[in-house]
mmCIF file of C-alpha atoms and ligand atoms in Angstrom:
data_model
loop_
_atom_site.group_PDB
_atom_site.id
_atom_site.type_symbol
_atom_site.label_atom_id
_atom_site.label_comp_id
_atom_site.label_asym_id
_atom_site.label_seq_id
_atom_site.Cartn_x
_atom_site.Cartn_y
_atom_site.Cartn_z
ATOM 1 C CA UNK A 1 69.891 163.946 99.429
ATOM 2 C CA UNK A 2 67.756 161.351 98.366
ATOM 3 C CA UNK A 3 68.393 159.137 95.483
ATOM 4 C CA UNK A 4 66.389 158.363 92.372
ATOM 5 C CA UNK A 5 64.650 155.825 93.853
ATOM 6 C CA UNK A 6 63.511 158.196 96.972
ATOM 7 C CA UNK A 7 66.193 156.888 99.569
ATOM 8 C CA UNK A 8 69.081 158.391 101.223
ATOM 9 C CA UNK A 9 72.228 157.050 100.916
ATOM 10 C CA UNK A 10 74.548 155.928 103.384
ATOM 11 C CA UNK A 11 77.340 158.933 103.098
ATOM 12 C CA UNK A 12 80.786 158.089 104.939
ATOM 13 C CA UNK A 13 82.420 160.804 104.439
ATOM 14 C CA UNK A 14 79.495 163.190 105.816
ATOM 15 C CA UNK A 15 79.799 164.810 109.444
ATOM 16 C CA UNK A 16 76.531 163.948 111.634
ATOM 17 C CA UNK A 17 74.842 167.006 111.070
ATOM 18 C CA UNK A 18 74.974 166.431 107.109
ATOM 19 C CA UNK A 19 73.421 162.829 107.182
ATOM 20 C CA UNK A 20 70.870 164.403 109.791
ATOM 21 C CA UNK A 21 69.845 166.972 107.202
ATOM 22 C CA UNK A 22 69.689 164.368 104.344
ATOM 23 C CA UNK A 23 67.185 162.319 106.742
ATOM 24 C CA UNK A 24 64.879 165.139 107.193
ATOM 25 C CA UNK A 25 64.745 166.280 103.835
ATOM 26 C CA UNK A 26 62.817 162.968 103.138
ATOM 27 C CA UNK A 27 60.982 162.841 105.986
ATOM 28 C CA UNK A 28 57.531 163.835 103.965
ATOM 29 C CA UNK A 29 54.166 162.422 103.592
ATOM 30 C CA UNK A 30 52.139 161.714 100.138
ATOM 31 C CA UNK A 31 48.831 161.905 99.574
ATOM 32 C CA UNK A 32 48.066 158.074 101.144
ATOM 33 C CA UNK A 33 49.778 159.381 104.401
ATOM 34 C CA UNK A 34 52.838 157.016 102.966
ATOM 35 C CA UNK A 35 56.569 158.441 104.137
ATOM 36 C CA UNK A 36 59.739 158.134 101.374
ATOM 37 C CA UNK A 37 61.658 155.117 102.044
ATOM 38 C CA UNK A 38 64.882 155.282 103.881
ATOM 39 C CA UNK A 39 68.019 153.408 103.074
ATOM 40 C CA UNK A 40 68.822 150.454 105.322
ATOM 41 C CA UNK A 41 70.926 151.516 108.628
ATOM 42 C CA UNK A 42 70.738 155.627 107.581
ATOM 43 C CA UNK A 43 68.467 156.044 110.523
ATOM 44 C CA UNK A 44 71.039 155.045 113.052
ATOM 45 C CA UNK A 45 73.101 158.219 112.305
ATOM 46 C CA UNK A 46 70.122 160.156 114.376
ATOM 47 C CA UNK A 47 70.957 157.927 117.351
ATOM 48 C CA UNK A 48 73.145 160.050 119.655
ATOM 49 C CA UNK A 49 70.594 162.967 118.770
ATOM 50 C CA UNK A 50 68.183 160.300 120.055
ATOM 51 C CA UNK A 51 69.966 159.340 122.653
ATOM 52 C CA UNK A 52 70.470 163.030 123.808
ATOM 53 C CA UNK A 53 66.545 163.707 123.680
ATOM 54 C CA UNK A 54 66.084 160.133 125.840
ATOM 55 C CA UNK A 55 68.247 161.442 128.513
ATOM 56 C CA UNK A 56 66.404 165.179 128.420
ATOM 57 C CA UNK A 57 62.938 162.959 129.329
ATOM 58 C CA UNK A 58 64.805 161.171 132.207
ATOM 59 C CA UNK A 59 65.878 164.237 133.531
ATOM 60 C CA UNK A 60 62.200 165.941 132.998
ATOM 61 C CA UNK A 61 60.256 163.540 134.987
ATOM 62 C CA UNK A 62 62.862 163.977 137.877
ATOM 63 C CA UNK A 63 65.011 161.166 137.261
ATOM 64 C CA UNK A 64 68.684 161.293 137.811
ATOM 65 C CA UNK A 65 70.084 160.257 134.182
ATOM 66 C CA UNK A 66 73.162 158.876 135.759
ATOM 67 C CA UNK A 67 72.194 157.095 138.634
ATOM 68 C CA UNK A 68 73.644 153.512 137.546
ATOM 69 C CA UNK A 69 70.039 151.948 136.411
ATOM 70 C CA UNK A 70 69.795 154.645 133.981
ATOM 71 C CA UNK A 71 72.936 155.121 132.329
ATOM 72 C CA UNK A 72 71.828 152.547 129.137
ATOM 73 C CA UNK A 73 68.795 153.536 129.286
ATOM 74 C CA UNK A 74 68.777 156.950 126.817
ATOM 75 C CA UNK A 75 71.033 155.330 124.131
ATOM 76 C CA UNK A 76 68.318 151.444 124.746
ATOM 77 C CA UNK A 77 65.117 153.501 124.439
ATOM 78 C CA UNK A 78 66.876 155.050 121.150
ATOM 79 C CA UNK A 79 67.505 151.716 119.777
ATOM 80 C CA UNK A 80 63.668 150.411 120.594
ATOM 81 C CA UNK A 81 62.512 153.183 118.789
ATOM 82 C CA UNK A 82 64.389 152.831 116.304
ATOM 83 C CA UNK A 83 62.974 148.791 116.097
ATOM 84 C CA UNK A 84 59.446 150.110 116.440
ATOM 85 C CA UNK A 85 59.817 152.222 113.412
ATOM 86 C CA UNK A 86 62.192 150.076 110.962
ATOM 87 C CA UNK A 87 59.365 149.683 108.668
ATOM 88 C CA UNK A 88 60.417 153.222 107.502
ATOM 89 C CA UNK A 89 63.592 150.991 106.411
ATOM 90 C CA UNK A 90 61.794 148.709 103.782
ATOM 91 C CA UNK A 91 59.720 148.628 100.832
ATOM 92 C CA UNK A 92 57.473 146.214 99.436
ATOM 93 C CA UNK A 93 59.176 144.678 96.357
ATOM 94 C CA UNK A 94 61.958 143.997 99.148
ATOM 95 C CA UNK A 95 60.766 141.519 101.720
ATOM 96 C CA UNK A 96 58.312 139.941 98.697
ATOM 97 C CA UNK A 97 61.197 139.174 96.936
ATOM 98 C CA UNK A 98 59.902 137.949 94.015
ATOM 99 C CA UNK A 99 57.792 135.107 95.852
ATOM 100 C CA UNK A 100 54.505 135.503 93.418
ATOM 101 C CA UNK A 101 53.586 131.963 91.900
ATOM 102 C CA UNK A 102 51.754 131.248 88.604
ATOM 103 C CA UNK A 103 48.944 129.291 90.496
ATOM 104 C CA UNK A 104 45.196 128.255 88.967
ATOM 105 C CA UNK A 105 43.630 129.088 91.856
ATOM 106 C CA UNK A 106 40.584 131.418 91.918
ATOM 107 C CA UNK A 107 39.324 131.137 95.591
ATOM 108 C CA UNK A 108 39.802 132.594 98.559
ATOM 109 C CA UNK A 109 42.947 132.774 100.817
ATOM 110 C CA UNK A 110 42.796 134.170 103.902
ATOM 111 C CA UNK A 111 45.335 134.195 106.221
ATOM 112 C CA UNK A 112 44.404 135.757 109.813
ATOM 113 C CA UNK A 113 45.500 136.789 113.078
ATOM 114 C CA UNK A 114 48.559 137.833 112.485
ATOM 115 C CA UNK A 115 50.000 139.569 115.549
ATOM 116 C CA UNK A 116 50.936 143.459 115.022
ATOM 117 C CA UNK A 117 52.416 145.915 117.238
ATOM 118 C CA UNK A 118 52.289 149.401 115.961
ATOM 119 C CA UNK A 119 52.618 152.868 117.136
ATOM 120 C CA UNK A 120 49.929 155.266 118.069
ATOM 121 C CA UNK A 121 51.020 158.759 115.916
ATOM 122 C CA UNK A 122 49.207 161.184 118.473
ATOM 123 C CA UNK A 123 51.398 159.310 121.225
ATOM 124 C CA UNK A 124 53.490 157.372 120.596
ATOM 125 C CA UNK A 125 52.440 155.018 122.351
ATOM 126 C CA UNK A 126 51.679 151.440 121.645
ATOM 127 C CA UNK A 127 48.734 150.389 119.684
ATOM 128 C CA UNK A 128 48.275 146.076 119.175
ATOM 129 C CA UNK A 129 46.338 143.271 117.970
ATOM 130 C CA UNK A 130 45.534 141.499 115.150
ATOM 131 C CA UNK A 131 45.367 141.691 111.469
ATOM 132 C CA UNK A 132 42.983 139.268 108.779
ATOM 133 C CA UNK A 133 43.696 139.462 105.072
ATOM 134 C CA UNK A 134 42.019 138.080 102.429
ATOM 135 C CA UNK A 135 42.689 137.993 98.608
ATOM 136 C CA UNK A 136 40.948 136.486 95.586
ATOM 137 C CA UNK A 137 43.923 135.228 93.409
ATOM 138 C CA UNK A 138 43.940 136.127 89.688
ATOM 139 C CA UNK A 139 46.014 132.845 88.593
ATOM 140 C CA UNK A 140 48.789 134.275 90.696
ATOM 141 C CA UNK A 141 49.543 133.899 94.536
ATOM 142 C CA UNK A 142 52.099 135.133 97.188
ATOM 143 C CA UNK A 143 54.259 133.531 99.467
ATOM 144 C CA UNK A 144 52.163 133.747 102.480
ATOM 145 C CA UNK A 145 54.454 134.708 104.887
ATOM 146 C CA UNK A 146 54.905 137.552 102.395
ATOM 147 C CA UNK A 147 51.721 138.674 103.436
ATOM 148 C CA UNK A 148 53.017 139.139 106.941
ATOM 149 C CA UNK A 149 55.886 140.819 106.215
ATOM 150 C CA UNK A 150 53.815 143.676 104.364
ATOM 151 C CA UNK A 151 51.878 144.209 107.358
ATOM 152 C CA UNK A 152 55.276 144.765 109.457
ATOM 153 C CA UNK A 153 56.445 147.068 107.045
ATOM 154 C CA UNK A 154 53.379 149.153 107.302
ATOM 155 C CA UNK A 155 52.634 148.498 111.267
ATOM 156 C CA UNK A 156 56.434 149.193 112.502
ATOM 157 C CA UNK A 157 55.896 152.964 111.616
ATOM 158 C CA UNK A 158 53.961 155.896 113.502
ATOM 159 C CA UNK A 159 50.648 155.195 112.802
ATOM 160 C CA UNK A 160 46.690 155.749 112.520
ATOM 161 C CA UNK A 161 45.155 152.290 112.466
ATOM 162 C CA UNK A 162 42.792 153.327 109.640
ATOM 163 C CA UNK A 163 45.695 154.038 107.367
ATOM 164 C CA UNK A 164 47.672 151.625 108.103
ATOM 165 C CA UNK A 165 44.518 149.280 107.118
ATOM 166 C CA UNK A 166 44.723 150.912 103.654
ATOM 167 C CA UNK A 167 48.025 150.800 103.494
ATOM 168 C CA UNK A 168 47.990 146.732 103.832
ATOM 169 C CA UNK A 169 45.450 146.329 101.228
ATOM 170 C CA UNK A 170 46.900 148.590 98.916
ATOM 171 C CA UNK A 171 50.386 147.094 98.770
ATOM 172 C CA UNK A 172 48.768 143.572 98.101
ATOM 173 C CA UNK A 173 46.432 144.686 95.944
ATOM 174 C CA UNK A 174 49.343 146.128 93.629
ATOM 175 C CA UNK A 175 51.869 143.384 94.418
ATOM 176 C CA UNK A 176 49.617 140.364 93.667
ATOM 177 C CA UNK A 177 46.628 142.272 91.181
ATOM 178 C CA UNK A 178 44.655 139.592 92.454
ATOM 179 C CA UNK A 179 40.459 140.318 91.690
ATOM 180 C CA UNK A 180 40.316 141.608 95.563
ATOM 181 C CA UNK A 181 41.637 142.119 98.802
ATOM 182 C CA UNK A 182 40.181 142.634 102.333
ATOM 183 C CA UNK A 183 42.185 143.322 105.405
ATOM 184 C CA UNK A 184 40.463 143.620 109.113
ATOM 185 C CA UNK A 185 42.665 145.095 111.906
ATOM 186 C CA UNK A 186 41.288 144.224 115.646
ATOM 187 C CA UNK A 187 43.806 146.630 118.165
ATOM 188 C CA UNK A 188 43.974 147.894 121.613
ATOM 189 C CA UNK A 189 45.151 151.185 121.532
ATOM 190 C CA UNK A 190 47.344 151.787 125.098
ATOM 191 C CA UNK A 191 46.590 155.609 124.742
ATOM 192 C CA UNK A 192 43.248 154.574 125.167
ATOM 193 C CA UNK A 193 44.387 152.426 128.158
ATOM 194 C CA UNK A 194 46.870 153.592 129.926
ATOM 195 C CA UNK A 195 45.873 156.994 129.688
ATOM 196 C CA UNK A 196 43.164 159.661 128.430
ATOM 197 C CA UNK A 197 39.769 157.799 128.815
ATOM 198 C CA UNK A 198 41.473 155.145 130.364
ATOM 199 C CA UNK A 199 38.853 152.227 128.906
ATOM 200 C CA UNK A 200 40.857 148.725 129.236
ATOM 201 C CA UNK A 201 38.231 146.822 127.375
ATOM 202 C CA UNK A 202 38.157 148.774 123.439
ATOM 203 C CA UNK A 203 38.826 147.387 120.965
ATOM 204 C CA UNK A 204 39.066 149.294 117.484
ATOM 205 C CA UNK A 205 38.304 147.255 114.285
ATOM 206 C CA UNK A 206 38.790 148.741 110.945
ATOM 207 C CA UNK A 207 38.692 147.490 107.600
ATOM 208 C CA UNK A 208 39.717 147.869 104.158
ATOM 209 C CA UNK A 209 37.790 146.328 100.849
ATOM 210 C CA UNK A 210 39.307 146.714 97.408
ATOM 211 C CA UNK A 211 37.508 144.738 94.069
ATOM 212 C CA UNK A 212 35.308 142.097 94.808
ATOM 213 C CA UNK A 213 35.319 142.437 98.447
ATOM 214 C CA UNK A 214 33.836 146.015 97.804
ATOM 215 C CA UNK A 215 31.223 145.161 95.027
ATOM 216 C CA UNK A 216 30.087 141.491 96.123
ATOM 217 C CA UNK A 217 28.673 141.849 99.465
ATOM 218 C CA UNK A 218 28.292 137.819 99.326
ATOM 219 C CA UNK A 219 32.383 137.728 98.836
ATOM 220 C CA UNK A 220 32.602 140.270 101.899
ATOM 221 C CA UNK A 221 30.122 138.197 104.281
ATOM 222 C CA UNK A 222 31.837 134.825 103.236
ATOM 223 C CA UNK A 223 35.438 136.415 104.388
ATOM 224 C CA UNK A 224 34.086 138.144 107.921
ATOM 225 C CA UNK A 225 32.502 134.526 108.552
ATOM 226 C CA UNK A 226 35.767 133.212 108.145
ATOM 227 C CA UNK A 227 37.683 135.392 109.861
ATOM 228 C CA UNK A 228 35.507 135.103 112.659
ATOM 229 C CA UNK A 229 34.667 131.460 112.824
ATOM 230 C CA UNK A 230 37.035 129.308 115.338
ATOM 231 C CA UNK A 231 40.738 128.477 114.594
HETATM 232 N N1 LIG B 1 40.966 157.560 114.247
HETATM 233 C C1 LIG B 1 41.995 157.232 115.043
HETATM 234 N N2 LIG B 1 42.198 157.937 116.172
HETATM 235 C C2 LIG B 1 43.232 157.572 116.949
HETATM 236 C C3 LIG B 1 44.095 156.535 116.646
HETATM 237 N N3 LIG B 1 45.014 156.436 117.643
HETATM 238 C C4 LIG B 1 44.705 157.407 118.532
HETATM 239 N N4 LIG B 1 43.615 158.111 118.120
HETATM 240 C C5 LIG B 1 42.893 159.211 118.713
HETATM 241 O O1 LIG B 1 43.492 160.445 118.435
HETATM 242 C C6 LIG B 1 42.780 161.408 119.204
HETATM 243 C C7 LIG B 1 43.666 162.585 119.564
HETATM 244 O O2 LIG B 1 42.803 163.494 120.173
HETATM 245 P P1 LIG B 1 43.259 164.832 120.934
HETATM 246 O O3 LIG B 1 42.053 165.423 121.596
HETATM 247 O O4 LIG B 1 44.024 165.689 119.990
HETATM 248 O O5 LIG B 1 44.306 164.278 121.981
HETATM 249 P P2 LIG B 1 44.092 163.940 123.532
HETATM 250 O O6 LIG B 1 43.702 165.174 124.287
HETATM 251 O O7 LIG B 1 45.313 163.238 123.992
HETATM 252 O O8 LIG B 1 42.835 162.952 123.455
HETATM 253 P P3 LIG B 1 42.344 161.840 124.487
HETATM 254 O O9 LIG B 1 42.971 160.544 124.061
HETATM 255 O O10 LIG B 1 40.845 161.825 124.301
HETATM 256 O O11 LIG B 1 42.768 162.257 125.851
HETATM 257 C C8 LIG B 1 42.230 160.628 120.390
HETATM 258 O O12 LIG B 1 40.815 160.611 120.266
HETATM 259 C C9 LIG B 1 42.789 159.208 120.206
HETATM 260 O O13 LIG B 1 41.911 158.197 120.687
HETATM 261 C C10 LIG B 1 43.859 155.816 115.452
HETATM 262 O O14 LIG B 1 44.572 154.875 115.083
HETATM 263 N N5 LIG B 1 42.812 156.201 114.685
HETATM 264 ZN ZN1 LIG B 2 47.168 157.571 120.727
#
């Protein structure tokens, strides 16, 4: 069950099938598309469920799941997917760990191209590229490195690019209250790629505007210069 503050606890004295149950009673969506957060390490009880369901899709495609190449390879893929969805493992006031700083400073910081690798949610396959932010400080900043650590939390889950754009600029916009914030994804989407229309060259750019950024059109245009202009 989760906790008060929405997570599940880590249960030792639960069979499997009890911790699986207390993973998917969480497993629900809010309004902003946003899942419940789930304690640290709690998803690795699904992992011989996981596991299992790898070595089903082996044997699907007409594979033999134990010729020697294979036998890691249900209980590896598991573990990758697992990776490519921790961000369903942390939270925001987590990785910023306090790091906002009383700072007279009223301009603009930008920090751009910040590499992200997320996962398609009609898929599951890749989806990659880059993310811009921008924020107008209110007399308080954030580490920046905190700034890409909120984009892994939000990228590392199964995702539509558009919401996970929101998503960004929502969690700075609430961690730092600064007097805006803009974010600009640029991604490849691999099910675009690999498969379906199969178009190698697409790119899909989205963007999110909160405050300034949304009423100033002079703010917007000075931070899509920037993040455009050379390195
Ligand atoms: N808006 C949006 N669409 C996405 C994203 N990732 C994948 N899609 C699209 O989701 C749609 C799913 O369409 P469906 O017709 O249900 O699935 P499909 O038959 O596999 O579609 P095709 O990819 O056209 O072959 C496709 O148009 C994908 O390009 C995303 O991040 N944002
Ligand atoms: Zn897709």
């Amino acid at each position: 069950m989760p906790t008060q503050n929405g997570q599940v606890a880590l249960q030792p004295n639960k069979s499997i099938d009890e911790k699986l149950a207390a993973l998917n009673s969480i497993g629900s969506h809010g309004d902003d598309g946003e899942f419940d957060q789930v304690a640290p390490g709690t998803r690795e009880v699904a992992l011989p469920v996981m596991t299992n369901a790898y070595r089903s899709l082996l044997t699907s495609v007409g594979e033999d799941a134990l010729r020697e190449g294979l036998l890691k390879t249900p209980e590896r893929a598991a573990k990758a997917f697992l990776f490519f969805t921790k961000g369903y493992e942390e939270k925001v006031s987590d990785v910023l760990n306090d790091a906002i700083f009383a700072e007279n400073h009223e301009e603009m910081v930008i920090v751009k191209d910040i590499d992200i690798f997320s996962m398609c949610e009609h898929h599951l396959v890749p989806f990659f590229g880059k993310v811009h932010v921008g924020y107008l400080p209110k007399n308080k900043v954030v580490g920046l490195s905190k700034i890409a650590r909120i984009v892994e939390i939000f990228s590392r889950r199964l995702q539509v690019q558009e919401r996970l754009t929101k998503q960004i600029a929502v969690a700075i916009n609430e961690a730092v209250q600064p007097s805006g914030v803009a974010v600009v994804i640029e991604a490849a989407h691999m099910c675009m790629v690999m498969r379906g229309v199969q178009k190698n060259g697409a790119r899909t750019v989205t963007s999110s505007v909160l405050g300034n950024f949304r009423d100033d059109p002079k703010t917007r245009e000075e931070f899509m210069t920037l993040i455009r202009n050379s390195h």
